[in-house]
DNA sequence: TAGATTGTTAATCGATTAACAATC
DNA sequence: TAGATTGTTAATCGATTAACAATC
């Protein structure tokens, strides 16, 4: 599948891997890296790295390789990671609370700014420093808080309904922790985080031996 | 990439999606489904579903479709999900504790049977009903407890070392929550669960508009 | 300059889809 | 039987890789 801008989705999905490896190399004190070396580190072919990067520009120098700091800056810019993104968490049960308190988002520029639930017993509570709002008020509050991304952490049986409401409220990016693949219109991007599904395909290889 | 048995990995990875949709259909009272109908539900082509299933056998009836309960049983068998899998959690920090207490594993046949940490202050504690063992004793205890899958929830800077130790201990399937893509030998299967990486590619589409 | 490595084109590879004979 | 849908082959599509001229 190809995006509006002609870059295959599979290429965009690899950029964060490059970013992470480069960030680690930079913090280890390296200045320059070749596609050959980066490929060894990430277990991909050097040709793939050069081809992927070529969709976005020419970032290297022949005979030398890529300046790590320069490439990092360009990749962050391409991915839109040179800004902060405001995130809403929908569903403040056990999982939702873990997500709100997860310390890995903030350093990468993702700030959880509000939380929602539909349970009257939960609405109004404080979780991870955030007051829980009524999901019925999502559209209004999300606009006020400049929310750009929604994280869904509700039970499977209500996931599709919640996601339909988010779509109706204009959300374009959803990270879905509910164990359910939900349908969305083509202009809404949804990614599923589901450890059980990951385990369920690994067992194939454990069994088949 | 193709597995030992000639089934493309991408096909195996889709089976859990079929499984989940079929389980939901069954619990809604449906008996039979065609590849056309299942394709609409999952947003994939009917041809892909029929092709995928044909790697493993002939499960349908012409003119009629697939018996949901029969196909469910066969898919569970193919994926090795007609048995219970014992899981060890390595790293009992905030994230590790959430994983140990996550209620979504047990109903799907994944049982967390032991937990490990390297911090002397944590070893010996009880987390989610499990006593935390010293990671130095992993090989011995994992064998005793018949562990087949390891879940890694340690900080990024020690992830590779921990995974190297797991590989040395004979682990063949790893679910990695550490924000780090680790290298493993070809016979060791590793899946990464990383919400930040998922967010980092979605922002590309949010920015590019 | 000589050596190294990029960026890009063309070749290869593999996955997806269309089509249809087989058959329930 | 007529209609529907599978299982499978062949065609298409797209992604990966190899190769190499350009050039730092």
Short mmCIF file of C-alpha atoms (C1' of nucleotides) in Angstrom, two decimals:
data_model
loop_
_atom_site.label_atom_id
_atom_site.label_comp_id
_atom_site.label_asym_id
_atom_site.label_seq_id
_atom_site.Cartn_x
_atom_site.Cartn_y
_atom_site.Cartn_z
CA UNK A 1 0.00 0.00 0.00
CA UNK A 2 1.14 3.49 -0.88
CA UNK A 3 0.43 6.72 0.88
CA UNK A 4 -0.88 9.95 -0.56
CA UNK A 5 2.68 11.14 -1.00
CA UNK A 6 3.84 8.04 -2.86
CA UNK A 7 5.91 6.61 -0.01
CA UNK A 8 5.06 2.97 0.71
CA UNK A 9 3.63 2.49 4.19
CA UNK A 10 6.18 -0.22 4.90
CA UNK A 11 8.95 2.34 4.38
CA UNK A 12 7.41 4.84 6.81
CA UNK A 13 7.06 2.05 9.37
CA UNK A 14 10.80 1.37 9.21
CA UNK A 15 11.87 4.96 9.84
CA UNK A 16 11.31 4.80 13.62
CA UNK A 17 13.65 1.80 13.75
CA UNK A 18 16.35 3.77 11.98
CA UNK A 19 15.68 6.68 14.29
CA UNK A 20 16.07 4.60 17.41
CA UNK A 21 19.30 2.96 16.24
CA UNK A 22 20.77 6.30 15.21
CA UNK A 23 19.81 7.91 18.52
CA UNK A 24 21.61 5.13 20.35
CA UNK A 25 24.67 5.47 18.11
CA UNK A 26 24.74 9.21 18.70
CA UNK A 27 24.57 8.79 22.46
CA UNK A 28 27.43 6.28 22.16
CA UNK A 29 29.53 9.02 20.58
CA UNK A 30 29.51 7.99 16.90
CA UNK A 31 29.42 10.74 14.26
CA UNK A 32 29.08 8.99 10.91
CA UNK A 33 27.66 5.65 9.77
CA UNK A 34 27.39 3.87 6.41
CA UNK A 35 24.32 2.03 5.20
CA UNK A 36 26.43 -1.12 5.46
CA UNK A 37 27.10 -0.61 9.18
CA UNK A 38 23.56 0.46 10.00
CA UNK A 39 22.25 -2.55 8.10
CA UNK A 40 24.38 -4.90 10.17
CA UNK A 41 23.07 -3.31 13.33
CA UNK A 42 19.44 -3.61 12.29
CA UNK A 43 19.71 -6.83 10.31
CA UNK A 44 18.52 -5.34 7.06
CA UNK A 45 20.30 -4.91 3.72
CA UNK A 46 22.21 -1.69 3.08
CA UNK A 47 20.31 -1.34 -0.19
CA UNK A 48 17.04 -1.21 1.69
CA UNK A 49 18.24 1.57 3.95
CA UNK A 50 19.50 3.67 1.03
CA UNK A 51 16.32 3.05 -0.95
CA UNK A 52 14.10 3.92 2.00
CA UNK A 53 15.94 7.17 2.67
CA UNK A 54 15.91 8.09 -1.02
CA UNK A 55 12.13 8.54 -0.87
CA UNK A 56 12.71 11.60 1.27
CA UNK A 57 15.93 13.13 -0.01
CA UNK A 58 19.69 12.69 -0.30
CA UNK A 59 21.13 12.67 3.19
CA UNK A 60 24.49 10.92 2.72
CA UNK A 61 27.88 11.66 1.25
CA UNK A 62 29.48 9.28 -1.22
CA UNK A 63 32.59 7.63 0.08
CA UNK A 64 31.74 8.58 3.63
CA UNK A 65 28.22 7.67 4.75
CA UNK A 66 25.64 9.55 6.78
CA UNK A 67 26.17 12.17 9.47
CA UNK A 68 24.29 10.66 12.38
CA UNK A 69 23.16 13.94 13.91
CA UNK A 70 22.07 15.32 10.57
CA UNK A 71 20.16 12.19 9.61
CA UNK A 72 18.50 12.10 13.03
CA UNK A 73 17.34 15.65 12.63
CA UNK A 74 15.95 14.96 9.16
CA UNK A 75 14.18 11.78 10.22
CA UNK A 76 12.61 13.51 13.22
CA UNK A 77 11.42 16.24 10.92
CA UNK A 78 10.04 13.80 8.33
CA UNK A 79 8.15 11.84 10.97
CA UNK A 80 6.83 14.97 12.66
CA UNK A 81 8.73 14.17 15.85
CA UNK A 82 10.21 17.64 16.20
CA UNK A 83 7.01 18.68 17.94
CA UNK A 84 4.97 17.53 20.92
CA UNK A 85 1.82 15.50 20.32
CA UNK A 86 -1.14 15.63 22.68
CA UNK A 87 -2.75 12.31 23.46
CA UNK A 88 -6.06 11.34 25.08
CA UNK A 89 -6.53 8.01 26.83
CA UNK A 90 -10.03 6.53 26.50
CA UNK A 91 -10.89 3.90 29.11
CA UNK A 92 -9.49 4.31 32.61
CA UNK A 93 -9.51 0.75 33.87
CA UNK A 94 -6.44 -1.16 34.94
CA UNK A 95 -4.83 -0.95 31.50
CA UNK A 96 -5.77 2.68 30.92
CA UNK A 97 -4.16 3.65 34.21
CA UNK A 98 -0.95 1.86 33.26
CA UNK A 99 -0.90 3.75 29.97
CA UNK A 100 -1.48 7.11 31.66
CA UNK A 101 1.40 6.41 34.03
CA UNK A 102 3.72 4.88 31.43
CA UNK A 103 6.92 6.93 31.55
CA UNK A 104 8.00 6.08 27.99
CA UNK A 105 5.72 8.49 26.14
CA UNK A 106 6.76 11.88 27.48
CA UNK A 107 10.50 11.68 26.58
CA UNK A 108 9.52 10.87 23.00
CA UNK A 109 7.23 13.87 22.70
CA UNK A 110 3.86 12.23 23.39
CA UNK A 111 2.01 13.95 26.23
CA UNK A 112 -1.10 12.38 27.74
CA UNK A 113 -3.22 15.46 28.38
CA UNK A 114 -6.61 13.99 29.23
CA UNK A 115 -8.46 10.79 30.06
CA UNK A 116 -12.02 9.62 29.45
CA UNK A 117 -14.35 6.94 30.73
CA UNK A 118 -18.07 6.21 30.49
CA UNK A 119 -18.48 4.73 33.96
CA UNK A 120 -20.01 7.35 36.30
CA UNK A 121 -18.05 5.76 39.15
CA UNK A 122 -14.78 6.54 37.34
CA UNK A 123 -15.61 9.94 35.82
CA UNK A 124 -14.29 12.66 38.10
CA UNK A 125 -11.62 10.44 39.66
CA UNK A 126 -7.97 11.44 39.37
CA UNK A 127 -5.65 9.00 37.59
CA UNK A 128 -1.95 9.70 37.13
CA UNK A 129 -2.57 13.37 37.89
CA UNK A 130 -5.38 13.69 35.34
CA UNK A 131 -9.05 14.20 36.09
CA UNK A 132 -11.16 11.64 34.23
CA UNK A 133 -13.76 13.21 31.94
CA UNK A 134 -17.02 11.75 30.70
CA UNK A 135 -16.47 10.18 27.28
CA UNK A 136 -19.75 11.76 26.17
CA UNK A 137 -17.91 15.10 26.25
CA UNK A 138 -14.96 13.84 24.19
CA UNK A 139 -15.32 16.10 21.14
CA UNK A 140 -15.54 19.29 23.15
CA UNK A 141 -12.74 18.55 25.60
CA UNK A 142 -10.39 17.06 23.01
CA UNK A 143 -10.69 20.18 20.93
CA UNK A 144 -10.05 22.40 23.93
CA UNK A 145 -6.97 20.34 24.88
CA UNK A 146 -5.66 20.17 21.28
CA UNK A 147 -5.67 16.38 21.27
CA UNK A 148 -4.31 14.84 18.07
CA UNK A 149 -4.07 11.15 18.98
CA UNK A 150 -6.41 8.87 20.93
CA UNK A 151 -5.34 5.75 22.81
CA UNK A 152 -8.15 3.24 23.28
CA UNK A 153 -8.04 0.98 26.35
CA UNK A 154 -11.62 -0.20 26.70
CA UNK A 155 -13.05 -3.75 26.80
CA UNK A 156 -13.33 -5.56 23.46
CA UNK A 157 -17.12 -5.51 23.44
CA UNK A 158 -17.32 -1.72 23.39
CA UNK A 159 -14.18 -1.02 21.34
CA UNK A 160 -15.92 -0.63 17.98
CA UNK A 161 -18.54 1.74 19.42
CA UNK A 162 -15.89 3.85 21.14
CA UNK A 163 -13.80 4.00 17.99
CA UNK A 164 -16.87 4.97 15.94
CA UNK A 165 -17.42 7.85 18.34
CA UNK A 166 -13.79 8.93 18.08
CA UNK A 167 -14.00 8.87 14.30
CA UNK A 168 -17.20 10.94 14.45
CA UNK A 169 -15.33 13.41 16.68
CA UNK A 170 -12.72 13.83 13.96
CA UNK A 171 -9.85 11.75 15.38
CA UNK A 172 -7.41 10.68 12.63
CA UNK A 173 -4.91 8.56 14.61
CA UNK A 174 -5.83 5.82 17.07
CA UNK A 175 -3.62 3.49 19.06
CA UNK A 176 -5.85 0.59 19.99
CA UNK A 177 -5.06 -1.59 23.01
CA UNK A 178 -8.44 -3.33 22.95
CA UNK A 179 -8.19 -6.97 21.85
CA UNK A 180 -10.31 -6.34 18.77
CA UNK A 181 -9.48 -5.17 15.24
CA UNK A 182 -11.84 -2.31 14.65
CA UNK A 183 -12.96 -0.93 11.30
CA UNK A 184 -12.22 2.69 10.47
CA UNK A 185 -12.57 4.87 7.34
CA UNK A 186 -9.49 4.99 5.08
CA UNK A 187 -8.42 8.43 6.29
CA UNK A 188 -8.23 7.29 9.92
CA UNK A 189 -5.04 5.52 10.93
CA UNK A 190 -5.32 2.80 13.55
CA UNK A 191 -2.54 0.67 15.05
CA UNK A 192 -3.20 -2.27 17.28
CA UNK A 193 -1.11 -3.10 20.33
CA UNK A 194 -2.02 -6.62 21.27
CA UNK A 195 0.44 -8.90 23.05
CA UNK A 196 -1.88 -11.90 22.80
CA UNK A 197 -1.95 -11.74 19.00
CA UNK A 198 1.85 -11.62 18.97
CA UNK A 199 2.02 -14.69 21.17
CA UNK A 200 -0.59 -16.52 19.09
CA UNK A 201 1.54 -16.55 15.98
CA UNK A 202 4.77 -17.42 17.81
CA UNK A 203 3.20 -20.60 19.14
CA UNK A 204 2.87 -21.81 15.56
CA UNK A 205 6.64 -22.06 15.34
CA UNK A 206 6.97 -23.60 18.79
CA UNK A 207 4.44 -26.30 17.88
CA UNK A 208 5.58 -27.05 14.37
CA UNK A 209 9.10 -28.14 15.30
CA UNK B 1 10.30 -14.76 4.29
CA UNK B 2 9.24 -18.37 4.40
CA UNK B 3 9.17 -20.77 7.31
CA UNK B 4 10.66 -24.23 7.52
CA UNK B 5 7.32 -25.69 6.49
CA UNK B 6 6.94 -23.47 3.42
CA UNK B 7 4.22 -21.26 4.85
CA UNK B 8 5.03 -17.55 4.48
CA UNK B 9 5.39 -15.82 7.83
CA UNK B 10 2.92 -13.15 6.76
CA UNK B 11 0.28 -15.86 6.40
CA UNK B 12 0.89 -17.27 9.88
CA UNK B 13 0.64 -13.76 11.29
CA UNK B 14 -2.84 -13.36 9.82
CA UNK B 15 -4.26 -16.55 11.32
CA UNK B 16 -4.81 -15.06 14.79
CA UNK B 17 -6.92 -12.32 13.18
CA UNK B 18 -9.09 -14.92 11.50
CA UNK B 19 -9.29 -16.80 14.77
CA UNK B 20 -10.46 -13.78 16.71
CA UNK B 21 -13.11 -12.83 14.15
CA UNK B 22 -14.40 -16.38 13.96
CA UNK B 23 -14.55 -16.68 17.76
CA UNK B 24 -16.63 -13.55 17.88
CA UNK B 25 -18.92 -14.80 15.11
CA UNK B 26 -19.38 -18.10 16.93
CA UNK B 27 -20.29 -16.38 20.17
CA UNK B 28 -22.80 -14.29 18.21
CA UNK B 29 -24.48 -17.50 17.12
CA UNK B 30 -23.33 -17.84 13.51
CA UNK B 31 -22.62 -21.30 12.14
CA UNK B 32 -21.23 -20.82 8.65
CA UNK B 33 -19.35 -18.05 6.86
CA UNK B 34 -18.04 -17.53 3.35
CA UNK B 35 -14.64 -16.07 2.52
CA UNK B 36 -16.56 -13.14 1.04
CA UNK B 37 -18.32 -12.37 4.32
CA UNK B 38 -15.23 -12.89 6.47
CA UNK B 39 -13.26 -10.68 4.10
CA UNK B 40 -15.74 -7.85 4.49
CA UNK B 41 -15.52 -8.17 8.26
CA UNK B 42 -11.71 -8.07 8.29
CA UNK B 43 -11.23 -5.76 5.34
CA UNK B 44 -9.21 -8.26 3.30
CA UNK B 45 -9.96 -9.91 -0.03
CA UNK B 46 -11.80 -13.24 -0.04
CA UNK B 47 -9.05 -14.62 -2.27
CA UNK B 48 -6.47 -13.92 0.41
CA UNK B 49 -8.44 -15.78 3.04
CA UNK B 50 -8.91 -18.82 0.80
CA UNK B 51 -5.27 -18.78 -0.25
CA UNK B 52 -4.05 -18.44 3.32
CA UNK B 53 -6.18 -21.34 4.54
CA UNK B 54 -5.14 -23.50 1.58
CA UNK B 55 -1.59 -23.67 2.97
CA UNK B 56 -2.94 -25.82 5.76
CA UNK B 57 -5.73 -27.87 4.20
CA UNK B 58 -9.20 -27.73 2.71
CA UNK B 59 -11.61 -26.57 5.37
CA UNK B 60 -14.57 -25.26 3.37
CA UNK B 61 -17.43 -26.64 1.32
CA UNK B 62 -18.10 -25.36 -2.18
CA UNK B 63 -21.36 -23.52 -2.51
CA UNK B 64 -21.63 -23.13 1.24
CA UNK B 65 -18.53 -21.71 2.95
CA UNK B 66 -16.77 -22.62 6.17
CA UNK B 67 -18.22 -24.16 9.32
CA UNK B 68 -17.16 -21.63 11.94
CA UNK B 69 -16.74 -24.10 14.78
CA UNK B 70 -14.80 -26.53 12.60
CA UNK B 71 -12.51 -23.83 11.21
CA UNK B 72 -11.93 -22.45 14.71
CA UNK B 73 -10.89 -25.86 15.93
CA UNK B 74 -8.52 -26.36 13.02
CA UNK B 75 -6.95 -22.92 13.35
CA UNK B 76 -6.43 -23.42 17.09
CA UNK B 77 -4.77 -26.71 16.34
CA UNK B 78 -2.56 -25.27 13.58
CA UNK B 79 -1.41 -22.40 15.80
CA UNK B 80 -0.84 -24.67 18.80
CA UNK B 81 -3.54 -22.92 20.79
CA UNK B 82 -5.26 -26.12 21.87
CA UNK B 83 -2.75 -26.30 24.72
CA UNK B 84 -1.60 -24.08 27.57
CA UNK B 85 1.71 -22.22 27.26
CA UNK B 86 3.82 -21.36 30.26
CA UNK B 87 5.30 -17.90 30.28
CA UNK B 88 8.06 -16.25 32.34
CA UNK B 89 8.17 -12.50 32.87
CA UNK B 90 11.69 -11.04 33.09
CA UNK B 91 11.88 -7.64 34.76
CA UNK B 92 9.51 -6.86 37.61
CA UNK B 93 9.34 -3.09 37.49
CA UNK B 94 6.21 -1.10 36.87
CA UNK B 95 5.67 -2.57 33.41
CA UNK B 96 6.53 -6.13 34.44
CA UNK B 97 3.97 -5.98 37.25
CA UNK B 98 1.29 -4.79 34.83
CA UNK B 99 2.10 -7.71 32.54
CA UNK B 100 2.00 -10.23 35.38
CA UNK B 101 -1.41 -8.92 36.42
CA UNK B 102 -2.80 -8.50 32.90
CA UNK B 103 -5.99 -10.56 32.78
CA UNK B 104 -5.94 -11.05 29.00
CA UNK B 105 -3.36 -13.85 28.85
CA UNK B 106 -4.93 -16.61 30.92
CA UNK B 107 -8.22 -16.93 28.96
CA UNK B 108 -6.19 -17.38 25.78
CA UNK B 109 -4.07 -20.16 27.22
CA UNK B 110 -0.97 -18.21 28.25
CA UNK B 111 -0.13 -18.71 31.91
CA UNK B 112 2.48 -16.55 33.63
CA UNK B 113 4.16 -19.10 35.88
CA UNK B 114 7.23 -17.27 37.13
CA UNK B 115 8.90 -13.87 37.30
CA UNK B 116 12.55 -12.80 37.39
CA UNK B 117 14.55 -9.73 38.26
CA UNK B 118 18.20 -8.92 38.90
CA UNK B 119 17.67 -6.30 41.57
CA UNK B 120 18.30 -7.84 45.04
CA UNK B 121 15.68 -5.47 46.44
CA UNK B 122 13.06 -7.01 44.15
CA UNK B 123 14.10 -10.68 44.22
CA UNK B 124 12.02 -12.50 46.80
CA UNK B 125 9.14 -10.02 46.63
CA UNK B 126 5.70 -11.24 45.66
CA UNK B 127 4.13 -9.72 42.53
CA UNK B 128 0.69 -10.73 41.29
CA UNK B 129 0.85 -13.86 43.42
CA UNK B 130 4.26 -14.90 42.09
CA UNK B 131 7.52 -14.92 44.01
CA UNK B 132 10.22 -13.07 42.08
CA UNK B 133 13.30 -15.20 41.37
CA UNK B 134 16.84 -14.09 40.71
CA UNK B 135 17.41 -13.85 36.95
CA UNK B 136 20.77 -15.56 37.48
CA UNK B 137 18.81 -18.75 38.17
CA UNK B 138 16.66 -18.43 35.04
CA UNK B 139 17.77 -21.60 33.22
CA UNK B 140 17.22 -23.89 36.18
CA UNK B 141 13.86 -22.47 37.28
CA UNK B 142 12.47 -22.10 33.76
CA UNK B 143 13.18 -25.75 33.10
CA UNK B 144 11.56 -26.81 36.35
CA UNK B 145 8.47 -24.71 35.57
CA UNK B 146 8.30 -25.86 31.93
CA UNK B 147 8.52 -22.32 30.60
CA UNK B 148 8.25 -22.06 26.80
CA UNK B 149 7.96 -18.32 26.26
CA UNK B 150 9.74 -15.37 27.89
CA UNK B 151 8.34 -11.86 28.15
CA UNK B 152 11.03 -9.20 28.53
CA UNK B 153 10.14 -6.01 30.44
CA UNK B 154 13.53 -4.59 31.40
CA UNK B 155 15.06 -1.17 30.65
CA UNK B 156 16.39 -0.62 27.13
CA UNK B 157 20.01 -0.46 28.25
CA UNK B 158 20.02 -4.03 29.59
CA UNK B 159 17.58 -5.57 27.09
CA UNK B 160 20.20 -7.02 24.75
CA UNK B 161 22.16 -8.59 27.62
CA UNK B 162 19.00 -10.11 29.12
CA UNK B 163 17.93 -11.46 25.75
CA UNK B 164 21.40 -12.93 25.15
CA UNK B 165 21.06 -14.74 28.46
CA UNK B 166 17.60 -16.04 27.54
CA UNK B 167 18.92 -17.31 24.21
CA UNK B 168 21.82 -19.02 26.02
CA UNK B 169 19.24 -20.64 28.31
CA UNK B 170 17.51 -22.13 25.27
CA UNK B 171 14.49 -19.83 24.96
CA UNK B 172 13.02 -19.92 21.43
CA UNK B 173 10.18 -17.38 21.72
CA UNK B 174 10.49 -13.91 23.21
CA UNK B 175 7.92 -11.15 23.53
CA UNK B 176 9.94 -7.98 24.00
CA UNK B 177 8.41 -4.95 25.70
CA UNK B 178 11.76 -3.16 26.03
CA UNK B 179 12.04 -0.15 23.72
CA UNK B 180 14.93 -1.70 21.82
CA UNK B 181 15.10 -4.05 18.82
CA UNK B 182 17.37 -6.83 20.00
CA UNK B 183 19.36 -9.23 17.83
CA UNK B 184 18.69 -12.95 18.12
CA UNK B 185 19.81 -16.05 16.21
CA UNK B 186 17.54 -17.13 13.33
CA UNK B 187 15.96 -19.98 15.30
CA UNK B 188 14.78 -17.63 18.06
CA UNK B 189 11.54 -15.79 17.41
CA UNK B 190 11.20 -12.33 18.87
CA UNK B 191 8.22 -9.96 18.66
CA UNK B 192 8.36 -6.39 19.83
CA UNK B 193 5.50 -4.67 21.64
CA UNK B 194 6.29 -1.00 21.52
CA UNK B 195 3.54 1.62 21.58
CA UNK B 196 6.00 4.47 20.99
CA UNK B 197 7.17 3.00 17.69
CA UNK B 198 3.53 2.66 16.58
CA UNK B 199 2.89 6.30 17.44
CA UNK B 200 6.08 7.43 15.72
CA UNK B 201 4.95 6.25 12.31
CA UNK B 202 1.39 7.53 12.69
CA UNK B 203 2.66 11.06 13.22
CA UNK B 204 4.10 10.96 9.71
CA UNK B 205 0.57 10.89 8.32
CA UNK B 206 -0.65 13.53 10.76
CA UNK B 207 2.16 15.87 9.76
CA UNK B 208 2.14 15.28 6.03
CA UNK B 209 -1.43 16.46 5.48
"C1'" DT C 1 44.31 10.74 -6.71
"C1'" DA C 2 42.48 6.19 -5.03
"C1'" DG C 3 39.07 4.24 -2.26
"C1'" DA C 4 34.67 4.14 -0.45
"C1'" DT C 5 29.94 4.70 -0.45
"C1'" DT C 6 25.97 6.96 -2.04
"C1'" DG C 7 21.62 7.37 -4.93
"C1'" DT C 8 19.18 5.18 -8.43
"C1'" DT C 9 17.96 2.00 -12.08
"C1'" DA C 10 16.97 -2.51 -13.46
"C1'" DA C 11 16.40 -7.35 -12.10
"C1'" DT C 12 14.55 -10.40 -8.94
"C1'" DC C 13 11.69 -12.10 -5.75
"C1'" DG C 14 7.54 -12.91 -3.29
"C1'" DA C 15 2.91 -11.74 -2.05
"C1'" DT C 16 -1.70 -10.51 -3.57
"C1'" DT C 17 -5.45 -10.84 -6.55
"C1'" DA C 18 -8.30 -12.42 -10.43
"C1'" DA C 19 -10.25 -16.03 -12.69
"C1'" DC C 20 -12.39 -20.35 -13.15
"C1'" DA C 21 -12.94 -25.41 -13.10
"C1'" DA C 22 -14.43 -28.44 -9.51
"C1'" DT C 23 -18.03 -29.55 -6.59
"C1'" DC C 24 -21.11 -29.10 -2.66
"C1'" DT D 1 -30.72 -29.37 -10.97
"C1'" DA D 2 -29.23 -24.45 -10.46
"C1'" DG D 3 -26.68 -21.51 -7.67
"C1'" DA D 4 -23.02 -20.59 -4.82
"C1'" DT D 5 -18.51 -20.84 -3.21
"C1'" DT D 6 -14.38 -23.31 -2.68
"C1'" DG D 7 -9.42 -24.50 -3.85
"C1'" DT D 8 -5.94 -23.55 -7.02
"C1'" DT D 9 -3.53 -21.77 -10.99
"C1'" DA D 10 -1.94 -18.00 -13.51
"C1'" DA D 11 -1.50 -12.95 -13.84
"C1'" DT D 12 -0.51 -8.91 -11.53
"C1'" DC D 13 1.38 -6.05 -8.44
"C1'" DG D 14 4.68 -4.21 -5.32
"C1'" DA D 15 8.67 -4.64 -2.48
"C1'" DT D 16 13.45 -6.04 -2.04
"C1'" DT D 17 17.93 -6.57 -3.74
"C1'" DA D 18 21.86 -6.30 -6.91
"C1'" DA D 19 24.58 -3.61 -9.61
"C1'" DC D 20 26.98 0.41 -10.92
"C1'" DA D 21 27.74 5.21 -12.48
"C1'" DA D 22 28.27 9.36 -9.90
"C1'" DT D 23 30.90 11.63 -6.65
"C1'" DC D 24 32.64 12.75 -2.08
#
